[in-house]
Structures are given as structure tokens and as C-alpha cells.
Coordinates of C-alpha atoms in Angstrom, one line a residue:
R1 CA 0.0 0.0 0.0
D2 CA 2.9 2.4 0.7
I3 CA 3.9 2.2 -3.0
Y4 CA 0.5 3.8 -3.8
E5 CA 0.4 6.3 -0.9
Y6 CA 4.0 7.6 -1.4
S7 CA 4.5 7.8 -5.1
S8 CA 8.1 9.0 -5.2
I9 CA 11.3 7.5 -3.8
H10 CA 11.8 10.6 -1.7
Q11 CA 8.3 10.5 -0.2
L12 CA 8.7 6.7 0.6
V13 CA 12.1 7.2 2.2
S14 CA 10.8 10.0 4.3
Q15 CA 7.9 8.0 5.5
L16 CA 10.0 4.9 6.4
K17 CA 12.5 7.1 8.3
H18 CA 9.6 8.6 10.2
R19 CA 8.4 5.2 11.2
L20 CA 11.8 4.2 12.6
N21 CA 11.0 6.5 15.6
Q22 CA 7.5 5.0 16.2
T23 CA 6.8 2.3 18.7
T24 CA 3.5 1.2 17.2
P25 CA 2.2 0.9 13.6
T26 CA 0.2 3.7 12.2
S27 CA -3.4 2.9 11.5
Q28 CA -4.9 3.7 8.1
N29 CA -7.9 5.9 7.8
E30 CA -9.8 8.2 5.5
P31 CA -11.2 11.5 6.8
I32 CA -14.9 10.9 6.9
H33 CA -15.7 14.3 5.2
E34 CA -13.6 13.1 2.2
L35 CA -15.9 10.2 1.7
Q36 CA -19.0 12.3 2.3
N37 CA -17.9 15.0 -0.1
D38 CA -17.8 12.4 -2.9
V39 CA -21.4 11.5 -2.5
K40 CA -22.7 13.6 -5.4
L41 CA -24.2 13.3 -8.9
L42 CA -22.8 14.7 -12.1
P43 CA -24.3 18.1 -13.1
D44 CA -27.7 18.1 -14.9
T45 CA -28.6 14.5 -14.0
D46 CA -32.4 14.6 -14.3
F47 CA -34.9 11.7 -13.8
S48 CA -38.1 13.7 -14.5
A49 CA -38.9 11.8 -17.7
G50 CA -40.0 8.8 -15.7
F51 CA -40.0 5.1 -16.8
S52 CA -42.3 2.3 -17.7
I53 CA -42.9 -0.8 -15.5
T54 CA -42.4 -3.0 -18.6
Q55 CA -38.8 -2.0 -18.6
L56 CA -38.5 -4.2 -15.5
T57 CA -40.9 -6.9 -16.3
Q58 CA -40.2 -7.3 -20.0
P59 CA -36.9 -5.7 -20.9
Q60 CA -35.9 -5.9 -24.6
H61 CA -32.4 -4.4 -24.1
I62 CA -30.4 -4.8 -20.9
F63 CA -27.1 -3.0 -20.1
L64 CA -24.9 -5.2 -18.0
T65 CA -21.5 -4.1 -16.5
G66 CA -18.8 -6.3 -15.0
A67 CA -19.6 -9.3 -17.3
T68 CA -16.0 -10.5 -17.2
G69 CA -16.2 -11.0 -13.4
F70 CA -17.1 -14.2 -11.6
V71 CA -20.6 -12.9 -10.6
G72 CA -21.0 -10.9 -13.8
I73 CA -20.5 -13.8 -16.2
H74 CA -23.0 -15.9 -14.3
L75 CA -25.4 -13.0 -14.3
L76 CA -25.0 -12.7 -18.0
M77 CA -26.0 -16.3 -18.5
E78 CA -29.0 -16.0 -16.1
L79 CA -30.3 -12.9 -17.9
L80 CA -30.0 -14.6 -21.2
N81 CA -31.9 -17.7 -19.8
T82 CA -34.7 -15.7 -18.2
T83 CA -35.4 -13.0 -20.7
S84 CA -35.4 -12.7 -24.5
A85 CA -33.5 -9.4 -24.3
S86 CA -30.4 -8.3 -26.1
I87 CA -27.6 -7.8 -23.5
H88 CA -25.2 -4.9 -24.0
C89 CA -21.8 -4.9 -22.3
V90 CA -19.1 -2.2 -22.2
I91 CA -15.7 -3.9 -21.6
R92 CA -12.2 -2.5 -21.6
G93 CA -10.3 -3.4 -24.7
K94 CA -8.9 -2.3 -28.0
N95 CA -11.9 -3.2 -30.1
A96 CA -15.2 -5.0 -29.8
E97 CA -13.9 -8.2 -31.4
L98 CA -11.2 -8.6 -28.8
T99 CA -13.4 -7.8 -25.9
L100 CA -16.0 -10.3 -27.1
S101 CA -13.3 -12.9 -27.3
R102 CA -12.2 -12.0 -23.8
L103 CA -15.7 -12.4 -22.5
Q104 CA -16.1 -15.8 -24.2
Q105 CA -12.8 -16.9 -22.6
V106 CA -14.2 -16.0 -19.2
A107 CA -17.3 -18.0 -19.8
K108 CA -15.3 -21.0 -20.8
R109 CA -13.0 -20.7 -17.8
Y110 CA -16.0 -20.8 -15.4
Q111 CA -17.9 -23.5 -17.4
V112 CA -20.7 -21.0 -18.3
N113 CA -22.2 -22.7 -21.3
I114 CA -23.7 -20.3 -23.7
S115 CA -24.6 -21.6 -27.2
K116 CA -23.4 -19.9 -30.4
E117 CA -27.0 -18.9 -31.2
V118 CA -27.5 -17.2 -27.8
W119 CA -24.2 -15.4 -28.1
Q120 CA -25.9 -13.5 -30.9
R121 CA -27.9 -11.7 -28.3
V122 CA -24.8 -10.3 -26.6
H123 CA -23.4 -7.0 -27.9
V124 CA -20.0 -6.0 -26.7
Y125 CA -18.4 -2.5 -26.9
A126 CA -14.8 -1.5 -26.2
G127 CA -14.9 1.3 -23.7
D128 CA -14.4 2.6 -20.2
L129 CA -17.3 3.0 -17.8
A130 CA -15.5 5.6 -15.7
E131 CA -15.1 8.0 -18.7
P132 CA -17.7 10.4 -20.1
N133 CA -20.0 8.5 -22.6
F134 CA -18.1 5.4 -21.5
N135 CA -15.5 6.3 -24.2
L136 CA -17.9 5.2 -26.8
T137 CA -18.7 7.2 -30.0
V138 CA -21.5 9.7 -29.6
E139 CA -23.6 7.6 -31.9
Q140 CA -23.1 4.4 -29.9
Y141 CA -23.8 6.2 -26.6
Q142 CA -26.9 7.9 -27.8
K143 CA -28.3 4.7 -29.4
L144 CA -27.8 2.8 -26.1
S145 CA -29.4 5.6 -24.2
Q146 CA -32.4 5.3 -26.4
I147 CA -32.9 1.5 -26.4
V148 CA -31.7 0.3 -23.0
D149 CA -34.5 -0.6 -20.7
I150 CA -32.7 -1.5 -17.5
I151 CA -29.1 -1.5 -16.1
Y152 CA -27.4 -4.2 -14.0
H153 CA -24.3 -2.6 -12.6
S154 CA -22.0 -5.5 -11.5
A155 CA -18.7 -3.9 -12.5
S156 CA -16.4 -3.0 -9.6
A157 CA -12.6 -2.7 -9.2
V158 CA -11.6 -5.1 -6.4
N159 CA -8.3 -4.6 -4.7
F160 CA -7.3 -5.3 -1.2
I161 CA -4.2 -3.1 -1.2
Q162 CA -4.9 0.1 -3.2
P163 CA -6.0 3.1 -1.2
Y164 CA -9.4 4.8 -1.8
S165 CA -7.8 7.4 -4.1
Y166 CA -7.0 4.7 -6.5
M167 CA -10.3 2.8 -6.2
K168 CA -12.3 6.0 -6.6
K169 CA -11.9 6.3 -10.4
D170 CA -13.4 3.0 -11.4
N171 CA -15.9 2.6 -8.6
V172 CA -17.2 6.0 -7.6
E173 CA -16.7 7.9 -10.8
G174 CA -17.8 4.8 -12.7
L175 CA -21.1 4.8 -10.9
Q176 CA -21.6 8.5 -11.5
Q177 CA -21.3 7.9 -15.2
I178 CA -23.7 4.9 -15.0
I179 CA -26.3 7.1 -13.2
T180 CA -25.8 9.8 -15.9
F181 CA -26.5 7.2 -18.5
A182 CA -29.5 6.0 -16.6
A183 CA -31.0 9.5 -16.8
N184 CA -30.0 10.2 -20.4
T185 CA -32.8 10.3 -23.0
R186 CA -35.1 7.9 -21.1
V187 CA -34.9 6.8 -17.5
K188 CA -33.6 3.3 -16.9
P189 CA -34.0 1.4 -13.6
L190 CA -30.7 0.6 -11.9
I191 CA -30.0 -2.8 -10.3
L192 CA -26.9 -2.1 -8.2
L193 CA -24.7 -4.9 -7.0
S194 CA -23.2 -3.7 -3.7
T195 CA -21.6 -5.7 -0.9
I196 CA -22.2 -6.5 2.8
S197 CA -18.8 -4.9 3.3
V198 CA -20.6 -1.5 3.5
Y199 CA -21.3 -2.5 7.1
S200 CA -17.5 -2.9 7.7
W201 CA -16.5 -3.6 11.3
G202 CA -19.2 -1.3 12.4
H203 CA -20.1 -3.6 15.3
L204 CA -17.0 -2.2 17.1
H205 CA -18.6 1.3 17.1
T206 CA -22.3 0.6 17.3
G207 CA -22.2 -2.3 19.7
K208 CA -25.0 -4.0 17.7
T209 CA -25.2 -7.6 16.8
M210 CA -27.7 -7.4 13.9
M211 CA -27.9 -5.2 10.8
Y212 CA -31.2 -5.0 9.0
E213 CA -31.5 -4.4 5.3
N214 CA -33.3 -1.0 5.9
D215 CA -30.8 0.2 8.5
N216 CA -29.0 3.4 7.6
I217 CA -25.4 2.5 6.7
D218 CA -24.2 5.9 7.9
Q219 CA -23.9 4.5 11.4
N220 CA -21.0 2.3 10.1
L221 CA -19.1 5.2 8.6
P222 CA -16.5 5.4 11.4
A223 CA -15.6 1.8 10.6
V224 CA -15.7 2.3 6.9
A225 CA -13.3 5.2 7.1
T226 CA -10.7 2.9 8.7
D227 CA -11.3 -0.1 6.3
I228 CA -9.6 -0.9 3.1
G229 CA -10.0 1.4 0.0
Y230 CA -12.3 -1.0 -1.7
V231 CA -14.8 -0.9 1.2
R232 CA -14.6 2.9 1.4
S233 CA -15.4 3.1 -2.3
K234 CA -18.4 0.7 -2.1
W235 CA -19.9 2.7 0.8
V236 CA -19.6 5.9 -1.3
M237 CA -21.1 4.1 -4.3
E238 CA -24.2 3.0 -2.3
K239 CA -24.7 6.5 -0.9
I240 CA -24.5 8.0 -4.4
A241 CA -27.1 5.5 -5.7
D242 CA -29.3 6.4 -2.7
L243 CA -28.9 10.1 -3.6
A244 CA -30.0 9.4 -7.1
A245 CA -33.0 7.4 -5.9
S246 CA -34.1 10.4 -3.7
Q247 CA -34.2 12.4 -6.9
G248 CA -36.2 9.9 -8.9
L249 CA -33.9 7.1 -10.1
P250 CA -35.7 3.7 -9.9
L251 CA -33.2 1.7 -7.8
M252 CA -32.8 -1.8 -6.3
T253 CA -29.6 -2.5 -4.2
F254 CA -28.3 -6.0 -3.7
R255 CA -25.6 -6.3 -1.1
L256 CA -23.7 -9.5 -2.0
G257 CA -22.0 -11.8 0.5
Y258 CA -19.3 -14.1 -0.6
A259 CA -19.8 -16.1 -3.8
T260 CA -17.9 -19.3 -2.9
C261 CA -18.6 -21.3 -6.0
H262 CA -21.2 -22.5 -8.4
S263 CA -23.2 -25.2 -6.6
R264 CA -23.2 -27.6 -9.6
T265 CA -19.8 -27.1 -11.3
G266 CA -17.9 -26.1 -8.1
M267 CA -16.1 -23.4 -10.2
F268 CA -14.8 -20.4 -8.3
A269 CA -12.7 -17.4 -8.9
N270 CA -9.1 -18.4 -8.0
Y271 CA -8.2 -14.8 -7.1
Q272 CA -10.6 -14.7 -4.2
W273 CA -9.1 -14.8 -0.7
W274 CA -11.5 -17.3 0.8
G275 CA -10.5 -20.1 -1.6
R276 CA -6.9 -19.3 -1.0
L277 CA -7.4 -19.4 2.7
I278 CA -8.9 -22.9 2.5
K279 CA -6.0 -24.1 0.3
T280 CA -3.5 -22.7 2.9
C281 CA -5.3 -24.4 5.7
L282 CA -5.2 -27.7 3.8
T283 CA -1.5 -27.3 3.1
H284 CA -0.6 -26.8 6.7
Q285 CA -3.5 -28.8 8.3
A286 CA -4.1 -25.8 10.5
M287 CA -6.7 -23.1 10.8
P288 CA -6.5 -19.7 12.5
N289 CA -8.4 -19.2 15.8
L290 CA -10.7 -16.4 14.7
D291 CA -14.0 -15.9 16.5
N292 CA -17.3 -15.6 14.6
L293 CA -15.6 -14.5 11.4
R294 CA -18.5 -14.4 8.8
E295 CA -18.3 -13.7 5.1
G296 CA -21.9 -14.3 4.2
L297 CA -21.0 -17.4 2.3
T298 CA -23.4 -18.5 -0.5
T299 CA -23.2 -19.7 -4.1
V300 CA -23.0 -17.6 -7.2
D301 CA -25.9 -19.4 -8.9
Y302 CA -28.2 -18.5 -5.9
M303 CA -27.0 -14.9 -6.2
V304 CA -27.7 -14.4 -9.9
E305 CA -31.0 -16.4 -9.9
S306 CA -32.2 -14.2 -7.0
I307 CA -31.1 -10.9 -8.6
A308 CA -32.8 -11.8 -11.9
A309 CA -36.0 -12.9 -10.2
I310 CA -36.4 -10.0 -7.8
S311 CA -35.4 -7.4 -10.3
R312 CA -38.5 -8.4 -12.4
M313 CA -40.8 -7.4 -9.4
P314 CA -41.7 -3.7 -9.6
D315 CA -42.6 -3.4 -5.9
A316 CA -39.0 -4.3 -5.0
L317 CA -37.9 -0.9 -6.3
G318 CA -36.4 1.2 -3.5
K319 CA -35.5 -1.8 -1.4
K320 CA -32.2 -3.2 -0.2
F321 CA -31.5 -6.9 -0.3
N322 CA -28.8 -8.6 1.8
L323 CA -28.0 -11.5 -0.6
I324 CA -26.4 -13.9 1.8
A325 CA -27.2 -16.9 3.9
S326 CA -29.9 -16.4 6.5
P327 CA -28.6 -15.5 10.0
E328 CA -29.2 -19.0 11.4
K329 CA -27.4 -20.7 8.4
N330 CA -24.6 -18.1 8.0
L331 CA -21.4 -20.1 8.5
T332 CA -18.5 -18.7 10.4
L333 CA -14.9 -19.7 9.5
K334 CA -14.9 -22.3 12.3
N335 CA -18.3 -23.7 11.2
F336 CA -17.0 -24.1 7.6
F337 CA -13.9 -26.0 8.6
Q338 CA -15.9 -28.2 11.0
L339 CA -18.0 -29.3 8.0
L340 CA -14.8 -30.2 6.1
E341 CA -13.7 -32.3 9.0
N342 CA -17.1 -34.0 9.3
Y343 CA -17.6 -34.7 5.6
F344 CA -14.1 -35.5 4.4
G345 CA -12.1 -36.5 7.4
Y346 CA -9.7 -33.6 7.4
Q347 CA -8.1 -32.6 10.7
F348 CA -7.2 -29.0 11.3
K349 CA -5.1 -27.9 14.2
E350 CA -6.5 -24.6 15.6
V351 CA -3.6 -22.1 16.2
S352 CA -3.4 -18.5 17.1
F353 CA -3.8 -16.0 14.3
P354 CA -0.2 -14.7 14.4
N355 CA 1.2 -18.3 14.5
W356 CA -1.0 -19.3 11.6
V357 CA 0.2 -16.4 9.5
A358 CA 3.8 -17.3 10.4
L359 CA 3.3 -20.7 8.7
W360 CA 3.2 -19.1 5.2
E361 CA 4.1 -15.4 5.4
N362 CA 7.7 -15.9 4.1
N363 CA 6.7 -18.4 1.3
R364 CA 6.3 -16.5 -2.0
D365 CA 4.5 -19.5 -3.5
A366 CA 1.8 -19.6 -0.8
P367 CA -1.7 -19.0 -2.1
L368 CA -2.2 -16.1 0.3
Y369 CA 1.2 -14.5 -0.1
P370 CA -0.1 -11.9 -2.6
L371 CA -2.7 -10.8 0.0
L372 CA -0.3 -10.8 2.9
S373 CA -1.1 -7.2 3.7
M374 CA -4.6 -8.2 4.7
Y375 CA -3.1 -10.4 7.4
K376 CA -0.3 -8.1 8.5
D377 CA -1.1 -4.4 8.0
V378 CA -2.6 -2.6 11.0
M379 CA -5.9 -1.0 10.0
Y380 CA -7.5 -0.1 13.3
D381 CA -7.1 -0.8 17.0
N382 CA -3.7 -2.5 16.4
Q383 CA -5.4 -5.2 14.3
C384 CA -5.4 -6.2 10.7
V385 CA -8.4 -6.4 8.4
I386 CA -9.1 -10.1 9.0
E387 CA -8.9 -9.8 12.8
L388 CA -11.3 -6.8 12.8
Y389 CA -14.1 -8.8 11.1
Q390 CA -14.3 -11.2 14.0
N391 CA -17.6 -11.2 16.0
T392 CA -19.1 -9.1 13.2
Y393 CA -22.8 -8.5 12.7
K394 CA -25.4 -11.0 11.7
W395 CA -27.1 -9.7 8.6
D396 CA -30.8 -9.7 8.2
C397 CA -32.1 -10.9 4.8
S398 CA -35.9 -10.6 5.3
N399 CA -36.5 -8.8 2.1
V400 CA -34.7 -11.5 0.1
Q401 CA -36.8 -14.2 1.8
Q402 CA -40.0 -12.3 1.3
Y403 CA -39.5 -11.8 -2.5
L404 CA -38.2 -15.3 -3.1
A405 CA -41.0 -16.9 -1.1
N406 CA -43.2 -17.6 -4.2
T407 CA -40.4 -18.7 -6.5
S408 CA -38.5 -22.0 -6.9
I409 CA -35.3 -20.4 -5.7
K410 CA -34.0 -21.8 -2.5
E411 CA -31.1 -20.8 -0.2
P412 CA -28.2 -23.2 -0.7
I413 CA -27.0 -25.5 2.0
F414 CA -23.4 -26.3 2.3
D415 CA -23.9 -30.1 2.4
K416 CA -21.5 -32.8 1.4
D417 CA -22.5 -32.7 -2.3
L418 CA -21.9 -29.0 -2.7
L419 CA -18.7 -29.0 -0.7
E420 CA -17.4 -32.0 -2.7
V421 CA -17.5 -30.2 -6.0
Y422 CA -16.1 -27.0 -4.5
M423 CA -13.2 -28.7 -2.7
A424 CA -12.3 -30.7 -5.9
N425 CA -11.4 -27.3 -7.4
I426 CA -9.8 -25.9 -4.3
V427 CA -7.4 -28.8 -4.1
N428 CA -6.2 -28.0 -7.6
L429 CA -5.6 -24.3 -6.8
K430 CA -2.0 -23.2 -7.5

């Protein structure tokens, strides 16, 4: 992180010399007013034109961002399967042909099977969501503004090291451009994919044990301001969307938990930290002694099926959805490893967090080594990110349960069959 914060050799040397005289590590934080000041819309964003309910219930043209991500590619497939709409995706790249090829490679990697005929409904544009007009031609942007019925905003820069100033461009300014697009020519409902991380380690400040979907996330701001840059940017994003909704934007917000894998294929994103943690524990036959560490574990297919179904329901507009396991089924880290022991005969020695980190922190080939800062850097109260998420909130998901009640979509259970396909892929993680 220092490489980003101190961008010249002189600045970095000065900072390191300063630290030589300090007895305790310096916590990282963002002035709260800096985050609050970024909660704004671009000038002349106007939603007065209104929208039609059929844009939700029978969309003909869908704008999907983040399709090259793990959740995004599965959401693409789900939207193709459950609507007859054309799907429009802006993806970074030199030209549309290369970006389409990249998208198809992602689908192949995660065993997302889309037929050649169905691919004809996917329209890819080379651009940048954080730039005015998405860096498209004026003609392309205006045509999309006219035909798109609904926006699913899944795109998000995810980084556990970069400070907020680096995450702001893609995440915060990107959403501002998306909202401007939502208002341009005709109003388009926005389905925003957020994260339960907007609650941060707020329990340390609020003293509460439960967060409800309709609770104001402002109460967690003191924690967010001391969390990693990614979390700070996601909090600002959700506040920007809420501001737009107060001015007329039709909005649904889905706060995602952790997409462990697909329940049938077992495929997962190998860059995710949870899978790398499991692999590390398997390698050393040891797990860290962390109390009530929850990540809202669920499956990616449950997530995208829920999003697609609920977003078709007009009365869900204006609501928040914590898309995670229900409180009584929300596994902690210790629960999860207990299941692995019960189902597969593993035996994990429970060791103190510092001793567990010491098992792999000097091994450059360790799965978690690229994310070492999450386990070492002091963020708040002389603790690292992972330690701070102990004894975190339980998250209510009543809205999700209510809106799925009359569908065939059921919350996944981490039984032996599901974990078997997941672990088969984890074991092969390099």
C-alpha cells in the first residue's frame, strides 16, 4: 500500500525514516468528510422523464456491466436464460472483437455454457465505464441511451491493497457515469450490486449484533473510514445511488455476500481470498483461531438467480437486499472447517492467528502471499483487516426471503455434495 500512498522514492524514504521512531504501527484511515464529499451526482442529472414498469418486467435491451467478473459472467447467463432481451456490455479493450473474445474466454473458464446462437444476443463495446460517454462514440452512446430498458451494474474494481484514491476512479466515478447514462434520453432502472462490506466492522462502534436491510449505513461510517480502500469506495457508491434514488432514479440494491462457487460445477474465482485461505489451511493442516468470522457465504448461482427474479418485481424498487445466507445458516470460518472435518475426514489444528500467518508469510509460493497485507497491516485498534471482522454483525435478509417466497429459488445449504465439487477445485488451486 505504501507504494500507492507515497508515489516517489523521496516520499517513501521520508515515511520509512519517520516510522523508525514510532513504537506502534500507524493505523490507516480516510477523513470521513472526504468520503461524504464524494457523495454527489454529475451536473444536470435529471430523472423527471419517468419510466415504464415493462422496462423491469419485459426488458428488450439490458445493459450489463462487469460481465467479465465471476458474478458478472453468471449473471449474463441468467439474464440470457430468463429474458429474451439483447444484452449490451461495455468492456475495456482495444476493439469490440477482442473484448467479445475475452468475455467468451471468461465464460469458458468458469464453465458457463452459452450456445453460439444465444451469443448472438450479446453485444460488446470496447470502452471505459468511468469515462464520459463510456469512451464510446457519440452515436453508440446515444443509441444505447435510447434503447436500453434496465441497467445491471455489477462492475467493480476489487483490490485489497490500493487506497481509496486509486479505487475512486473505477468505482465511484464509474457509478456516477452509470447514473448519468440511466437518466439520459429515457430513465432506466438501476439494479446495483453492492456488498455487505458496507457494514465494515461497524459492530466495534455501534455495539449492535444485527444489521437489518433497511438500517442506515451511515452508522457504520466510522468503521468504513478505517477499512480498506475497496470498502470505502463501495460505501460511497451505495450512498451515491441512494442520492440518485431520492431524486427519482428507480433503484434496487443487492448487497452481496461471498460467492464461494457454483453449486453444480464447483467453479470459483481463484483470485478470491476465501478459496486461497482454504488451500492454505489444507496445506498446513491448521486453521486460524478467529472468533465468529463471517463472510456471508453463499453460491454464485443462488445470487444471480435471486437478482434476476427479484429485479422483475416492480414493488421491489427502492428496497435493499442482503443477498447472503440467512442468519441461522450463515457459516463462520470455524463452522466451515468443521464441515470439512465432518464430511471429508480432514483434521485442522486450531492455532493463534499470528502463529498461523507465520506458517506461510515468508513463502512466496503460498496461495495467500499476494494478499499478505490483509493479514499483517494494521488498520484499526492495532489489528489487521481479518482480525477486525471477528464477531461481526449477523445480517438480516428478510427482504430476500419475502421476495423469493413464491419462487422456486432456495437458499443453498453447504452439504457434502456442494462442498465436494467446491473442494475438488480448491485442491487444484495453484
